[in-house]
Coordinates of C-alpha atoms in Angstrom, one line a residue:
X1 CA -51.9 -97.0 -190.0
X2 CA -55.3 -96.1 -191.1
X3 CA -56.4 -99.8 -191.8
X4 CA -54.9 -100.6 -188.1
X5 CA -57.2 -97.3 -186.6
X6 CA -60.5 -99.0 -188.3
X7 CA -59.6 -102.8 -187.4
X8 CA -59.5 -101.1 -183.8
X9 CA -62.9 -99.4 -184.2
X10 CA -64.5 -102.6 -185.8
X11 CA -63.3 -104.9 -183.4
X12 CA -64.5 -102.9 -180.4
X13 CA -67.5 -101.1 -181.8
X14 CA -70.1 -103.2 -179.8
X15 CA -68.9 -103.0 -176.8
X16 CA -68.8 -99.3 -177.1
X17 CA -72.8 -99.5 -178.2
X18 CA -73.0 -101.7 -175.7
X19 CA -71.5 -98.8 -172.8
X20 CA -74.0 -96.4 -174.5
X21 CA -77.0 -98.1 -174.1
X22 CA -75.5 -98.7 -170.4
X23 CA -75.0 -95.3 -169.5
X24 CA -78.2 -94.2 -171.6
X25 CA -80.4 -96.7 -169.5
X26 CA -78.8 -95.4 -166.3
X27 CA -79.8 -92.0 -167.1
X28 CA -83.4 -92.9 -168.3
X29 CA -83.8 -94.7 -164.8
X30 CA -82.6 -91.8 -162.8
X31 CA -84.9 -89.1 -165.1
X32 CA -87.6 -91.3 -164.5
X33 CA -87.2 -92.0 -160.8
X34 CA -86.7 -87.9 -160.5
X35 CA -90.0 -87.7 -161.8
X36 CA -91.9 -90.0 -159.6
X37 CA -90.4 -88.3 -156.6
X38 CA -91.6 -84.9 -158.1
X39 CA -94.8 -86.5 -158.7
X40 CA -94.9 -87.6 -155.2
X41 CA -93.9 -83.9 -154.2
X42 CA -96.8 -82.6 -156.1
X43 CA -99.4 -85.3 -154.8
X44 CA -98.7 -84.2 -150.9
X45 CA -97.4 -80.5 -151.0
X46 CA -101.3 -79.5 -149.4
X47 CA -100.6 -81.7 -146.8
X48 CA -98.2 -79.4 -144.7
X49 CA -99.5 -76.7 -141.8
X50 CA -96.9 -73.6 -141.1
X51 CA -96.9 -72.8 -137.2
X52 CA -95.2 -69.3 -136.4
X53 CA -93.1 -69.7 -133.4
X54 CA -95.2 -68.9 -129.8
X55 CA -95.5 -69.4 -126.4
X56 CA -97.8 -72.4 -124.7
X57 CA -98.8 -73.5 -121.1
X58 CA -98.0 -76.8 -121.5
X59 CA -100.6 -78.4 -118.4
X60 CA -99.4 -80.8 -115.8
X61 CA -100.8 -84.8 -116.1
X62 CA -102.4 -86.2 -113.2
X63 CA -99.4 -89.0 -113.8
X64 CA -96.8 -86.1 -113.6
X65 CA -98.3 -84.4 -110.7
X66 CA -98.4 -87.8 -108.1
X67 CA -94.9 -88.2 -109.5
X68 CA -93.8 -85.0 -108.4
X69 CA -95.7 -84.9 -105.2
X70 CA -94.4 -88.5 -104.3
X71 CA -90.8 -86.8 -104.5
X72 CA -92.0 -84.0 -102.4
X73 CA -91.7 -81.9 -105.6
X74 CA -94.3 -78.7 -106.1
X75 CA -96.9 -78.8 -108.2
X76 CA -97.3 -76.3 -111.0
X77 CA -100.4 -75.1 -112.6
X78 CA -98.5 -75.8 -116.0
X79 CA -95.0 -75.5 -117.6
X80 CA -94.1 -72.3 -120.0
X81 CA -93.3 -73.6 -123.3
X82 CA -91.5 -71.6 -126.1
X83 CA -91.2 -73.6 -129.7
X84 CA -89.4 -71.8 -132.7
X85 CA -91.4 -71.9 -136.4
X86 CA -92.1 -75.2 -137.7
X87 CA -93.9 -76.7 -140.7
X88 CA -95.9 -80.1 -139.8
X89 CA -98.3 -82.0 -141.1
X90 CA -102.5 -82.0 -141.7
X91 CA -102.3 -85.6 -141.9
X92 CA -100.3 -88.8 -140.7
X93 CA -98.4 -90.1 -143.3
X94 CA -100.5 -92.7 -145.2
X95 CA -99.6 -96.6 -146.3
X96 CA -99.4 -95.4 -149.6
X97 CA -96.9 -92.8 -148.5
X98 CA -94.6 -95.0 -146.2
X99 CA -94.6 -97.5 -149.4
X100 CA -93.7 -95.3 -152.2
X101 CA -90.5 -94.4 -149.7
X102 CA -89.9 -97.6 -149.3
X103 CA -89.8 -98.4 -152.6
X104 CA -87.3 -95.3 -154.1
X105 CA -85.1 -95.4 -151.2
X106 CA -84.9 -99.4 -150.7
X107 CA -85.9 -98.7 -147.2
X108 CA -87.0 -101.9 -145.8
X109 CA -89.5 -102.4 -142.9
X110 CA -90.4 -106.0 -142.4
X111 CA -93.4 -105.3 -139.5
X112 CA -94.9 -102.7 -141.9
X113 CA -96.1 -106.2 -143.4
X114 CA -98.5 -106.8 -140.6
X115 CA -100.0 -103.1 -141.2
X116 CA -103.9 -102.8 -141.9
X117 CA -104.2 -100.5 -145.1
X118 CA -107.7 -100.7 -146.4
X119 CA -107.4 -98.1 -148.1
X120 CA -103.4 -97.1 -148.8
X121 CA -104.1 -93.7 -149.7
X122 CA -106.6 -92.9 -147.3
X123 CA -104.9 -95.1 -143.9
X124 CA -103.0 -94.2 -141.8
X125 CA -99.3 -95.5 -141.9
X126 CA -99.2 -98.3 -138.9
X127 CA -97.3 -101.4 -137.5
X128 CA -94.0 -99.3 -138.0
X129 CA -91.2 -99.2 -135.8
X130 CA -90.2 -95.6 -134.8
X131 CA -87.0 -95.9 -135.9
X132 CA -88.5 -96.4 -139.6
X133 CA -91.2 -93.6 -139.5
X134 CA -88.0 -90.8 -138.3
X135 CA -86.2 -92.5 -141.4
X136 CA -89.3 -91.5 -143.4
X137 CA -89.5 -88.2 -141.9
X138 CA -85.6 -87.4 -142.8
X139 CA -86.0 -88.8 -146.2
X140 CA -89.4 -86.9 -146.8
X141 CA -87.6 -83.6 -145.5
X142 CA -84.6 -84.0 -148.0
X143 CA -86.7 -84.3 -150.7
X144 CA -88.7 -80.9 -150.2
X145 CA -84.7 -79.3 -149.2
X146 CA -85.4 -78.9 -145.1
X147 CA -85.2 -80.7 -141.9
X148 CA -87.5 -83.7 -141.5
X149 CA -87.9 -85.2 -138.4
X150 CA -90.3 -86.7 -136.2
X151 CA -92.1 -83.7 -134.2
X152 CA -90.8 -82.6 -130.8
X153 CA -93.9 -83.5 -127.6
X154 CA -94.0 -79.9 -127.6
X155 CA -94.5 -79.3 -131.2
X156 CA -96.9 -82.2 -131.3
X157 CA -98.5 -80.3 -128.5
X158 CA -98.5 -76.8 -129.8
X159 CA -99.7 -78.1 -133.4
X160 CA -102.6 -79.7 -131.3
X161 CA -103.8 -77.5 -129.4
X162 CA -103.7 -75.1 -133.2
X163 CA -100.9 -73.0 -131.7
X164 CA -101.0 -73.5 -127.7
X165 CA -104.4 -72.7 -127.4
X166 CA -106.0 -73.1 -123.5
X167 CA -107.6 -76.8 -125.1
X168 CA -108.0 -79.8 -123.4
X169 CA -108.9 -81.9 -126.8
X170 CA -107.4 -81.9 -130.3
X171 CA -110.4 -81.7 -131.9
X172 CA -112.4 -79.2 -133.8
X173 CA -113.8 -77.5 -130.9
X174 CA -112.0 -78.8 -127.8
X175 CA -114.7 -81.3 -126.8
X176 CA -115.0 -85.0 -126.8
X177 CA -118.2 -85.8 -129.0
X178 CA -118.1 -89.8 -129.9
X179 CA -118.9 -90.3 -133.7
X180 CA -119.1 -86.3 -134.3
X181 CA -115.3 -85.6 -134.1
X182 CA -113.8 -88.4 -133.0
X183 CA -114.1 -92.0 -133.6
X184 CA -113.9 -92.6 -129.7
X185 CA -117.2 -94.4 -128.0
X186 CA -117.6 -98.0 -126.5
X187 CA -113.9 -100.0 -126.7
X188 CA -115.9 -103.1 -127.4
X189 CA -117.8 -101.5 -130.4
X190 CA -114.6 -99.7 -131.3
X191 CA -113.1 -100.7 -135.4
X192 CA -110.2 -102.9 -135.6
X193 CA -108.3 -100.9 -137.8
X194 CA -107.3 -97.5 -137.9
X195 CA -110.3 -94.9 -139.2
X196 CA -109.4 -93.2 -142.7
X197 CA -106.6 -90.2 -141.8
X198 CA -109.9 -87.7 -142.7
X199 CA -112.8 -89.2 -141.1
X200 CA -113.6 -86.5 -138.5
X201 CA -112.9 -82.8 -138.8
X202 CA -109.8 -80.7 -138.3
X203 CA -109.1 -79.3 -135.3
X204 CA -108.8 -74.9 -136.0
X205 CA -105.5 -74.9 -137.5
X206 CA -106.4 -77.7 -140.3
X207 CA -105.1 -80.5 -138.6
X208 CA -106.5 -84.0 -138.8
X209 CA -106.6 -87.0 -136.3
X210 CA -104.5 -85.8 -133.9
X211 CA -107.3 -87.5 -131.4
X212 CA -109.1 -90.8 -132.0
X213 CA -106.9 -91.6 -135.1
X214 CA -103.7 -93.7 -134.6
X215 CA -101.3 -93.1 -131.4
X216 CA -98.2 -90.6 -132.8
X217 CA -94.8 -91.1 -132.4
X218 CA -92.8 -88.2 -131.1
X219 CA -88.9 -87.4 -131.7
X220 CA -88.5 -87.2 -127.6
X221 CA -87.0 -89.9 -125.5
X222 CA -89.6 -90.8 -122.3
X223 CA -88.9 -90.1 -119.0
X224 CA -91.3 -90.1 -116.5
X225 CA -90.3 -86.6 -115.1
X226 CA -88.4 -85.1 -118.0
X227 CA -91.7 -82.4 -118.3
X228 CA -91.0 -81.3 -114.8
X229 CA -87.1 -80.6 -115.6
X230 CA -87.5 -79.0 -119.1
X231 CA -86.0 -76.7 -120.9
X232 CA -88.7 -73.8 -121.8
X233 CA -87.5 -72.4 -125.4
X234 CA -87.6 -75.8 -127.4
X235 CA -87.3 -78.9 -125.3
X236 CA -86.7 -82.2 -127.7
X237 CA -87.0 -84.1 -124.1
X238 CA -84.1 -86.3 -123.0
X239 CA -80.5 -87.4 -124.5
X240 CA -81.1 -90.8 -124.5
X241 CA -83.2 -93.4 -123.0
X242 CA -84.7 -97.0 -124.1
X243 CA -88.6 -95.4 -124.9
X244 CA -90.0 -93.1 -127.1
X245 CA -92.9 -90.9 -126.0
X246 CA -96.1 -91.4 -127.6
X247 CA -99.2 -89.0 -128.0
X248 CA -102.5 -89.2 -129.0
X249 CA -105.8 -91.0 -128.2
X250 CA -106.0 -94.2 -130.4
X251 CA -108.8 -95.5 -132.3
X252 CA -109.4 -98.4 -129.7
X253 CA -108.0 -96.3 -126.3
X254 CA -110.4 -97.2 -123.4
X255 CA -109.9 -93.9 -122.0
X256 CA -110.4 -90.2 -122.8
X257 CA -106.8 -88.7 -123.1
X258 CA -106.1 -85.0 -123.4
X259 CA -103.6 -83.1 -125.2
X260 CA -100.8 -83.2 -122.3
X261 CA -101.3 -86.8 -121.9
X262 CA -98.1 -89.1 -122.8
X263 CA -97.7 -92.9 -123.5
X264 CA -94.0 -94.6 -124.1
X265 CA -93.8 -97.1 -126.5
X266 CA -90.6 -99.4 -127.6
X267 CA -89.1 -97.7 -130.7
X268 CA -87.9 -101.2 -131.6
X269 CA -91.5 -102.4 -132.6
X270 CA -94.6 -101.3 -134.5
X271 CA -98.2 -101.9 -133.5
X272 CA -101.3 -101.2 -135.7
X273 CA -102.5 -98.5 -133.3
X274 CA -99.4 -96.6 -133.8
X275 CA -98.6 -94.0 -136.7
X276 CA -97.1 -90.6 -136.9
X277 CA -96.4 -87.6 -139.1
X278 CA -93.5 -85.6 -139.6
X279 CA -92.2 -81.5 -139.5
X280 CA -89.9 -79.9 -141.5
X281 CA -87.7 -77.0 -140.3
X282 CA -85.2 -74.7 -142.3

């Protein structure tokens, strides 16, 4: 019985060292893949801004305001805007960033090919579809144990405007000042790719390129009136729609555009001019 026990054992004895290197390379992998995202935890945990809850007068656009007149709607001075604590943050998420994702996750995102990263660590994400940036945002969320998402226009807004302030500008005083605080000038001497994510100062809460840097994607589906019909206490703007709202004055924008101001852009496609960063929420 004995001899038949270590015939057994011999005959199957390298498969069985065979399993255990298996299972101890499977381990090693996951350890080491644990690290890198802890790493990676490490590297941006600076990179966040806490906003207590408040209270905002979200301002009226000139393209709202003809809207509503056209329909023989009133005008208001502004809309009262209530948002609940979120965290969001300084900077938008960088090349780098959006790569490294990419690369733990298997996330694939064939336009990011086209993006112009200079410098990865220092450029902002771009030529990303919004669809991909909320899946970073979610990921990037689950990672630090909260909610990520793409910010709401009205968190965008409030983080802006460093907490709802009476600002037209999300700059570090308000104002417009080409090649002080923002990168805006002359369109035709404008760069053609996106300015490094800290070229130009914070605006008073710590937050940077929010003007003058890349477009930002918001969570909120456009609709041309949706501002007008708004909910006050936390409005994440439509249910559905076929365009995402877009913020921001981009680095080659041949206008001015203040705070309130909203773009739409297809959330199907990415575009160099375009990037975003993300909030997380308990």
């Amino acid at each position: 019985y004995l001899m038949e026990i270590r015939m057994f054992m011999n005959r199957h004895r390298n498969a069985f060292n065979l399993s255990i290197v298996f299972i101890f390379s499977i381990l090693t992998g996951c350890d080491k893949h644990n690290q890198e995202i802890e790493s990676f935890k490490t590297s941006i945990k600076d990179n966040f801004i806490d906003f207590n809850g408040g209270e905002m007068h979200r301002k009226v656009s000139f393209d709202l305001s003809w809207k509503l007149e056209e329909r023989n709607r009133k005008v208001p001075d502004y809309f009262n805007v209530v948002v609940s604590d979120f965290t969001i943050q300084k900077y938008p998420a960088t090349c780098y960033e959006f790569e490294f994702f990419m690369r733990v996750t298997g996330h694939t995102s064939e336009q990011f090919e086209d993006a112009k990263c200079p410098d990865k660590k220092k450029t902002p994400a771009n030529s990303i579809p919004w669809y991909d940036a909320q899946a970073y945002c979610e990921w990037l969320g689950s990672i630090f144990g909260k909610k990520g998402s793409l910010p709401t226009e009205a968190q965008w807004e409030f983080a802006a405007t460093s907490g709802g302030k009476d600002v037209e500008y999300a700059t570090n005083n308000g104002k417009v000042e080409p090649g002080v605080n923002t990168i805006w000038g002359d369109p035709k001497k404008a760069p053609k790719q996106p300015p490094a994510i800290d070229k130009y100062p914070p605006n008073p809460m710590g937050i940077y390129g929010m003007h003058g840097g890349v477009g930002e994607y918001v969570l909120d589906w456009h609709d041309a009136l949706y501002p007008a019909d708004a909910p006050e206490k936390n409005p994440t703007g439509p249910t559905s729609g076929t365009l995402k709202v877009y913020k921001g004055n981009d680095f080659r924008s041949s206008k001015i555009s203040e705070v309130y101001t909203r773009g739409s852009t297809d959330p199907n496609y990415g575009y160099y001019r375009a990037g975003f960063r993300c909030t997380l929420t308990n």
